[in-house]
Amino acid sequence: MEKEKARNLLLEGIEQHKRRIAFISIGIILFVVVYYNLFSFLAPYVSVFEWISDGLGGLSPDMRAALGILLLAATLWMTEAVPLYVTSLVIVISQVLFIREETVSANEALAPFFSPIIALFLGGFVLAAALSKYKLDIKIAREMLRRAGKAPKNVMLALMGITAFLSMWMSNTATTALMVALAFPIYTQIPEKEKFKKGLILGIPFAANIGGMGTPIGTPPNAIIMDELANPSTDIIGVEAINLTFLDWMLLALPLTLIMLVVTFLILYISFKPKTDKLKVNFKQKTNQGYSKKQTFVMIIFLVTVLLWLMSSIETIGDIFQHSGIIALIPIVVYFATGILDKDDLADLNWDVLLLMGGGLSLGNALDATGLAEVIVETIPYGGWGLLLIIVVFAAIGIILSTFMSNTATAAMMAPIIIVIGWDPDVGAPLALMAAVALACSMAMALPVSTPPNAIAYGTDEIKVKDMIIYGTIIGIIGIILLMIMFGLGLFYNPL
């Protein structure tokens, strides 16, 4: 029996290795074919290849290199043939090797890996690490759950509300793992045939995904879009930098976040209405214990940092710190200098996410610098669509892609293209379009593989794939409608 199991594992490993090699090969072949325009050899025989060859022939070598890198990165990101952050490094190496230095230098290819947006996210990770290390996240969540009472409606709303709030400041993966664990003594006491159990579990990952939309550090797509707005391509005539502060993003995104959270709660509660009027909510640990000195210190630094982020739009604060990324360095310096966090905590930070974001930003810069982003936009027949339809189409694309691949990678690939469309005089809404797409990337939750929070909830064995497909799709469609209404009609906070 053990030999058979070992043999099956070995065969499975071999198959996975073959798939990885196949996908890597496909990505490399796509790059080579595009960069060297190998379609020209088949053009005399097949009209489609002649059309493609003519199109590639009209591109400069730098543009063909950028297009090849985009296809290679997209293949590796979608198939996960290699870790996502490895693809980011491949992007940089490919730029240096195949794009002329006058167009994109090595320094320019590497600069996004510690841009102000990366610094902002690094600060967010450090704050989350401190909260987690000193159990402040658990303490806050337990206290809020204890106050929710025992009514099923209140418990579900509290679980989703706490999850969304924590996801605004912490990794949605860590938040979901924490909240699923805290909810364990609640949902295990619900009878097996009680459908409310499913609703309770589904609400946690959905709330985690939605909560991340509320702040710049909540999820990488927010930061990627902010960076693209702040650093537009200089080749686009009439384009100006749009520098959103931390507070600007919250005022822009938080209303939609709250509406989505309430709508999701209502859908799940009505669909999985409980049969009981009261749930058993008991926690072994006491929630009324005071804060230790270290917990108090961690919380003070956290609150000061958040306050400075919110005040960064004030001229005096903005002049001193210039960018939210600089403010994010404060908790990093203070926590590590005082020993609150140590080198082991530093090693445990989500460096893979930062590398993934850096690679995405670097790819966006390459598409801008080579002019490929504008060329791609010229092939999209969006003229005459109107802003409402443009938002619907690109929000839908963002959700569909993010359902099957990283939402960070999706935002990184779409940002340099949609910014050009947004700045088109006939559209004239770069902020509305970019924000809508960023938020749409966080609304993909129809499959366990769509986001880590979904995978964690699915791992409880309390829900089935069809449950996520049905309710994740419904919420995604509602999300697109809300994006169309809020951003298509201009019903959002606009600091411009």
XYZ file of C-alpha atoms in Angstrom:
496
model
C 0.000 0.000 0.000
C 2.795 2.401 0.954
C 4.757 1.487 -2.195
C 1.703 2.126 -4.354
C 1.156 5.504 -2.695
C 4.807 6.440 -3.166
C 4.654 5.347 -6.819
C 1.550 7.484 -7.435
C 3.217 10.498 -5.831
C 6.294 9.968 -7.975
C 4.222 9.728 -11.163
C 2.254 12.816 -10.174
C 5.501 14.704 -9.579
C 6.826 13.646 -12.985
C 3.610 14.811 -14.683
C 3.772 18.182 -12.917
C 7.407 18.545 -13.980
C 6.467 17.778 -17.596
C 3.676 20.361 -17.497
C 6.027 22.993 -16.095
C 8.588 22.304 -18.806
C 5.861 22.453 -21.463
C 4.494 25.797 -20.253
C 7.976 27.310 -19.894
C 8.757 26.146 -23.424
C 5.541 27.701 -24.755
C 6.416 31.027 -23.126
C 9.942 31.011 -24.573
C 8.691 30.003 -28.034
C 6.152 32.849 -28.000
C 8.908 35.301 -27.129
C 11.256 34.040 -29.841
C 8.539 33.950 -32.513
C 7.420 37.501 -31.741
C 10.866 39.051 -31.226
C 12.345 37.616 -34.417
C 9.010 37.794 -36.320
C 9.214 34.175 -37.408
C 5.709 34.463 -38.834
C 7.348 36.031 -41.902
C 8.580 32.590 -42.980
C 5.002 31.275 -43.117
C 3.404 34.454 -44.439
C 3.501 33.409 -48.119
C 1.500 30.280 -47.307
C -1.107 31.372 -44.729
C -2.935 34.708 -44.915
C -3.365 34.951 -41.129
C 0.393 34.631 -40.625
C 0.935 37.273 -43.300
C -1.356 39.646 -41.381
C 0.465 38.942 -38.085
C 3.854 39.259 -39.783
C 2.939 42.637 -41.252
C 1.783 43.807 -37.835
C 4.980 42.715 -36.119
C 7.038 44.149 -38.968
C 5.562 47.553 -38.220
C 6.900 47.424 -34.661
C 10.372 48.531 -33.662
C 12.739 45.876 -32.233
C 12.177 47.329 -28.752
C 8.407 47.040 -29.169
C 8.698 43.440 -30.344
C 10.923 42.682 -27.361
C 8.384 44.246 -24.977
C 5.543 42.289 -26.606
C 7.532 39.065 -26.364
C 8.272 39.740 -22.684
C 4.571 40.456 -22.067
C 3.549 37.139 -23.663
C 6.279 35.235 -21.810
C 5.285 36.803 -18.464
C 1.572 36.229 -19.105
C 2.203 32.551 -19.913
C 4.294 31.995 -16.788
C 1.933 33.963 -14.544
C -1.200 32.193 -15.806
C 0.260 28.687 -15.672
C 2.428 29.227 -12.558
C 5.039 27.043 -14.258
C 7.560 28.856 -12.062
C 6.865 30.837 -8.867
C 5.232 34.168 -9.648
C 8.125 36.170 -8.226
C 10.597 34.294 -10.449
C 8.665 35.561 -13.468
C 9.221 39.100 -12.161
C 12.987 38.540 -12.251
C 12.716 37.030 -15.741
C 11.008 40.267 -16.840
C 13.950 42.366 -15.663
C 16.601 40.109 -17.187
C 14.722 40.027 -20.506
C 14.485 43.818 -20.619
C 18.212 44.214 -20.098
C 19.041 41.590 -22.740
C 16.596 42.524 -25.504
C 15.555 46.174 -25.094
C 18.084 48.859 -25.980
C 19.586 50.693 -23.006
C 18.565 54.044 -24.500
C 14.940 52.899 -24.198
C 15.046 51.050 -20.868
C 18.280 51.007 -18.873
C 19.131 48.422 -16.231
C 18.571 51.056 -13.543
C 15.131 51.854 -14.929
C 14.216 48.162 -15.108
C 15.205 47.635 -11.472
C 13.929 50.939 -10.021
C 10.310 49.759 -9.511
C 11.476 47.067 -7.070
C 11.892 49.713 -4.377
C 9.621 52.443 -5.593
C 7.561 54.448 -3.059
C 4.652 52.058 -3.674
C 6.804 49.042 -2.751
C 7.986 50.903 0.357
C 4.338 51.563 1.244
C 3.503 47.876 0.991
C 6.629 46.867 2.915
C 5.543 49.150 5.749
C 2.101 47.556 5.672
C 3.641 44.084 5.933
C 5.743 45.170 8.917
C 2.703 46.626 10.702
C 0.806 43.386 10.086
C 3.757 41.319 11.326
C 3.865 43.275 14.592
C 0.110 42.983 15.142
C 0.280 39.247 14.506
C 3.401 38.576 16.595
C 1.887 40.203 19.681
C -1.574 38.669 19.086
C -3.229 42.043 18.730
C -5.156 40.883 15.668
C -6.602 37.982 17.661
C -7.330 40.203 20.645
C -9.188 42.764 18.540
C -11.137 40.131 16.604
C -12.195 38.203 19.736
C -13.344 41.316 21.520
C -15.434 42.431 18.558
C -16.919 38.951 18.123
C -17.788 38.769 21.811
C -19.749 42.017 21.489
C -21.681 40.721 18.466
C -23.962 38.588 20.615
C -25.387 35.202 19.611
C -27.945 36.058 16.927
C -26.863 34.348 13.649
C -27.296 37.546 11.653
C -25.097 39.516 14.039
C -22.435 36.798 14.164
C -22.181 36.574 10.361
C -22.078 40.359 10.010
C -19.434 40.612 12.744
C -17.252 37.910 11.176
C -17.425 39.585 7.773
C -16.972 43.088 9.168
C -13.933 42.163 11.263
C -12.426 40.232 8.358
C -12.884 43.161 5.974
C -11.433 45.634 8.493
C -8.340 43.532 9.190
C -7.828 42.921 5.453
C -7.549 46.661 4.957
C -4.293 46.584 6.948
C -3.091 42.972 6.829
C -2.627 40.266 4.229
C -6.047 38.924 3.294
C -4.531 35.434 3.425
C -3.395 35.844 7.035
C -6.680 37.508 7.945
C -8.726 34.657 6.489
C -6.624 32.028 8.262
C -7.098 33.904 11.544
C -10.852 34.403 11.147
C -11.509 30.817 10.017
C -9.685 29.648 13.132
C -11.658 32.029 15.358
C -14.922 30.964 13.741
C -14.125 27.269 14.227
C -15.794 26.940 17.673
C -18.875 28.638 16.203
C -19.469 26.713 12.987
C -18.522 23.327 14.473
C -21.474 23.645 16.853
C -23.906 24.196 13.979
C -25.660 20.979 12.844
C -24.275 19.383 9.673
C -27.522 19.817 7.701
C -27.816 23.493 8.678
C -27.025 25.428 5.466
C -26.136 28.564 7.446
C -22.825 26.866 8.131
C -21.835 27.293 4.475
C -22.851 30.932 4.454
C -20.780 31.620 7.551
C -17.642 30.117 6.010
C -18.172 31.685 2.562
C -18.558 35.115 4.124
C -14.999 35.124 5.503
C -12.973 34.870 2.247
C -15.440 37.065 0.376
C -15.121 39.753 3.070
C -11.317 39.419 3.019
C -11.239 40.026 -0.737
C -13.617 42.972 -0.469
C -11.864 44.530 2.527
C -8.565 44.739 0.670
C -10.100 47.262 -1.731
C -10.427 49.881 1.019
C -6.797 51.017 1.444
C -3.691 51.303 -0.771
C -1.982 48.555 1.264
C -5.033 46.286 1.294
C -4.133 44.503 -1.948
C -1.366 44.952 -4.580
C -3.627 45.985 -7.513
C -4.505 49.189 -5.630
C -0.839 50.111 -5.299
C 0.009 49.148 -8.888
C -2.725 51.398 -10.263
C -1.659 54.270 -7.985
C 1.924 53.918 -9.213
C 0.843 53.920 -12.871
C -1.225 57.063 -12.295
C 1.680 58.772 -10.534
C 4.252 57.770 -13.178
C 2.550 57.969 -16.578
C 4.447 57.523 -19.829
C 5.992 60.789 -21.038
C 5.266 59.716 -24.626
C 1.537 60.347 -24.214
C 0.709 63.952 -25.054
C -1.323 65.826 -22.462
C -0.786 63.277 -19.701
C -0.176 64.550 -16.194
C 0.794 62.667 -13.061
C -2.059 61.910 -10.668
C -0.639 61.518 -7.174
C -3.218 59.946 -4.886
C -2.593 60.125 -1.157
C -3.506 57.334 1.246
C -6.632 59.247 2.258
C -7.545 59.967 -1.369
C -7.677 56.242 -2.126
C -9.725 55.499 0.990
C -12.251 58.218 0.166
C -12.420 56.872 -3.377
C -12.679 53.153 -2.603
C -14.159 52.825 0.879
C -17.772 53.652 -0.087
C -17.761 50.877 -2.691
C -16.064 48.545 -0.205
C -18.799 49.102 2.368
C -21.589 48.731 -0.197
C -20.076 45.503 -1.549
C -19.676 44.149 1.990
C -23.309 44.848 2.893
C -24.608 43.438 -0.400
C -22.488 40.289 -0.007
C -23.727 39.847 3.554
C -27.369 40.174 2.473
C -26.915 37.697 -0.397
C -25.276 35.077 1.837
C -27.647 35.578 4.779
C -30.762 35.332 2.616
C -29.408 32.377 0.640
C -28.259 30.489 3.757
C -30.846 31.678 6.248
C -30.394 29.960 9.626
C -33.059 27.821 11.261
C -31.990 28.776 14.778
C -32.319 32.121 16.536
C -29.198 31.736 18.654
C -25.669 30.375 18.142
C -23.238 29.113 20.766
C -20.413 31.623 20.888
C -17.800 30.764 23.494
C -14.099 31.573 23.597
C -11.822 29.870 26.098
C -9.430 32.805 26.247
C -10.516 35.891 28.141
C -10.997 38.958 25.986
C -11.082 41.534 28.755
C -7.413 41.249 29.686
C -5.406 44.453 29.417
C -2.631 45.260 26.993
C 0.992 44.509 27.829
C 3.603 47.249 27.435
C 4.807 45.817 24.129
C 1.260 45.461 22.818
C 0.558 49.072 23.786
C 3.737 50.247 22.042
C 2.922 48.276 18.883
C -0.598 49.693 18.800
C 0.615 53.280 19.321
C 3.065 53.041 16.402
C 0.361 51.432 14.265
C -2.120 54.223 15.027
C 0.485 56.967 14.517
C 1.442 55.510 11.129
C -2.173 55.238 9.995
C -2.867 58.775 11.236
C 0.087 60.134 9.255
C -1.105 58.266 6.169
C -4.553 59.810 6.550
C -3.021 63.261 7.114
C -0.582 63.024 4.198
C -2.975 65.050 2.051
C -2.481 68.011 4.420
C 0.070 70.338 2.839
C 2.419 70.522 5.856
C 2.513 66.750 6.367
C 2.813 66.169 2.619
C 5.757 68.571 2.349
C 7.632 66.764 5.124
C 7.056 63.174 4.069
C 6.298 63.747 0.334
C 4.868 60.243 -0.105
C 2.986 57.628 1.897
C 5.899 55.283 1.172
C 8.193 57.451 3.282
C 5.716 57.353 6.171
C 5.700 53.542 5.812
C 9.391 53.484 6.723
C 8.600 54.788 10.239
C 7.214 51.514 11.690
C 9.989 49.572 9.940
C 12.676 51.653 11.662
C 10.927 51.818 15.049
C 9.891 48.159 15.347
C 13.268 46.747 14.323
C 15.341 49.357 16.169
C 13.521 48.695 19.445
C 13.573 44.903 19.131
C 9.811 44.586 18.742
C 10.614 42.679 15.555
C 13.840 40.829 14.785
C 15.687 39.414 11.776
C 13.529 36.270 11.827
C 10.437 38.454 11.494
C 12.175 40.315 8.671
C 12.806 37.044 6.860
C 9.139 36.046 7.254
C 7.765 39.116 5.462
C 5.994 38.585 2.136
C 9.026 39.323 -0.033
C 7.559 37.203 -2.817
C 4.610 39.593 -3.101
C 6.950 42.607 -3.229
C 9.022 40.956 -5.970
C 5.847 40.142 -7.891
C 4.689 43.759 -7.631
C 8.129 45.042 -8.642
C 8.148 42.840 -11.718
C 4.675 43.977 -12.682
C 5.617 47.652 -12.334
C 8.821 47.053 -14.305
C 6.842 45.384 -17.103
C 4.459 48.338 -17.171
C 7.376 50.749 -17.475
C 8.756 48.736 -20.414
C 5.417 48.807 -22.232
C 5.255 52.567 -21.695
C 8.882 53.338 -22.579
C 8.844 51.335 -25.821
C 5.493 52.782 -26.890
C 3.953 49.303 -27.125
C 1.098 50.211 -24.754
C -0.127 52.868 -27.209
C 0.156 50.460 -30.141
C -1.903 47.818 -28.302
C -4.547 50.414 -27.455
C -4.786 51.393 -31.126
C -5.878 47.832 -31.930
C -8.788 47.995 -29.449
C -11.943 49.365 -31.142
C -13.199 51.290 -28.109
C -14.055 54.433 -30.055
C -17.714 55.280 -29.570
C -18.145 52.852 -26.681
C -18.545 55.505 -24.031
C -17.077 55.402 -20.539
C -19.799 53.137 -19.107
C -19.177 50.350 -21.609
C -15.393 50.733 -21.394
C -15.543 50.276 -17.626
C -17.825 47.243 -17.948
C -15.566 45.572 -20.547
C -12.266 46.129 -18.772
C -13.678 45.420 -15.301
C -15.037 42.129 -16.650
C -11.646 41.307 -18.196
C -9.979 42.090 -14.862
C -12.360 39.799 -12.961
C -12.081 36.955 -15.483
C -8.275 37.038 -15.583
C -8.013 37.357 -11.787
C -10.271 34.317 -11.407
C -7.592 32.122 -12.924
C -4.359 33.982 -12.134
C -2.876 36.385 -9.587
C -4.807 39.652 -9.352
C -1.438 41.387 -8.938
C -0.232 40.028 -12.276
C -3.562 40.929 -13.887
C -3.352 44.542 -12.709
C 0.299 44.752 -13.786
C -0.526 43.628 -17.332
C -3.633 45.799 -17.721
C -2.448 49.044 -16.075
C -0.106 50.368 -18.815
C -2.750 49.694 -21.464
C -5.847 51.108 -19.781
C -3.999 54.261 -18.660
C -3.583 55.141 -22.341
C -7.306 54.611 -22.948
C -8.174 56.636 -19.859
C -6.120 59.601 -21.095
C -7.660 59.490 -24.573
C -9.430 62.870 -25.035
C -12.555 61.002 -26.150
C -12.603 59.146 -22.802
C -10.962 61.661 -20.484
C -11.311 59.608 -17.305
C -7.980 58.022 -16.346
C -8.705 57.949 -12.618
C -12.198 56.469 -12.980
C -11.083 53.752 -15.409
C -7.894 52.818 -13.539
C -9.619 52.701 -10.143
C -12.487 50.622 -11.538
C -10.107 48.033 -12.987
C -8.019 47.884 -9.796
C -11.106 47.259 -7.689
C -12.476 44.745 -10.196
C -9.311 42.637 -9.774
C -10.308 42.137 -6.119
C -13.809 40.991 -7.026
C -12.710 37.692 -8.568
C -13.785 35.025 -6.083
C -15.608 32.355 -8.095
C -13.084 29.526 -7.608
C -10.882 28.175 -4.805
C -7.834 29.089 -6.937
C -9.023 32.665 -7.490
C -7.527 33.938 -4.232
C -5.688 32.414 -1.232
C -8.629 33.316 1.080
C -10.930 31.197 -1.097
C -8.490 28.293 -0.952
C -8.302 28.498 2.852
C -12.092 28.496 3.221
C -12.418 25.618 0.742
C -9.876 23.691 2.823
C -12.346 23.531 5.724
C -14.359 20.974 3.691
C -17.529 22.838 4.655
C -18.167 24.291 1.195
C -18.100 22.943 -2.352
C -16.667 24.413 -5.538
C -20.179 25.008 -6.906
C -20.966 27.187 -3.879
C -18.063 29.488 -4.733
C -18.892 29.476 -8.430
C -22.532 30.449 -7.862
C -22.084 33.125 -5.206
C -18.672 34.339 -6.374
C -20.098 34.914 -9.860
C -23.181 36.704 -8.516
C -21.023 39.006 -6.379
C -18.679 39.643 -9.305
C -21.572 40.660 -11.571
C -22.988 42.947 -8.883
C -19.503 44.393 -8.468
C -19.312 45.265 -12.179
C -22.723 46.950 -11.995
C -21.639 49.004 -8.975
C -18.368 49.959 -10.697
C -20.316 51.051 -13.761
C -22.671 53.182 -11.671
C -20.077 54.731 -9.356
C -17.189 55.302 -11.752
C -19.064 55.457 -15.044
C -21.387 58.152 -13.736
C -18.718 59.902 -11.667
C -20.332 59.098 -8.310
C -17.008 58.763 -6.493
C -14.568 60.982 -4.639
C -12.315 62.677 -7.176
C -9.407 64.684 -5.704
C -8.548 66.263 -9.088
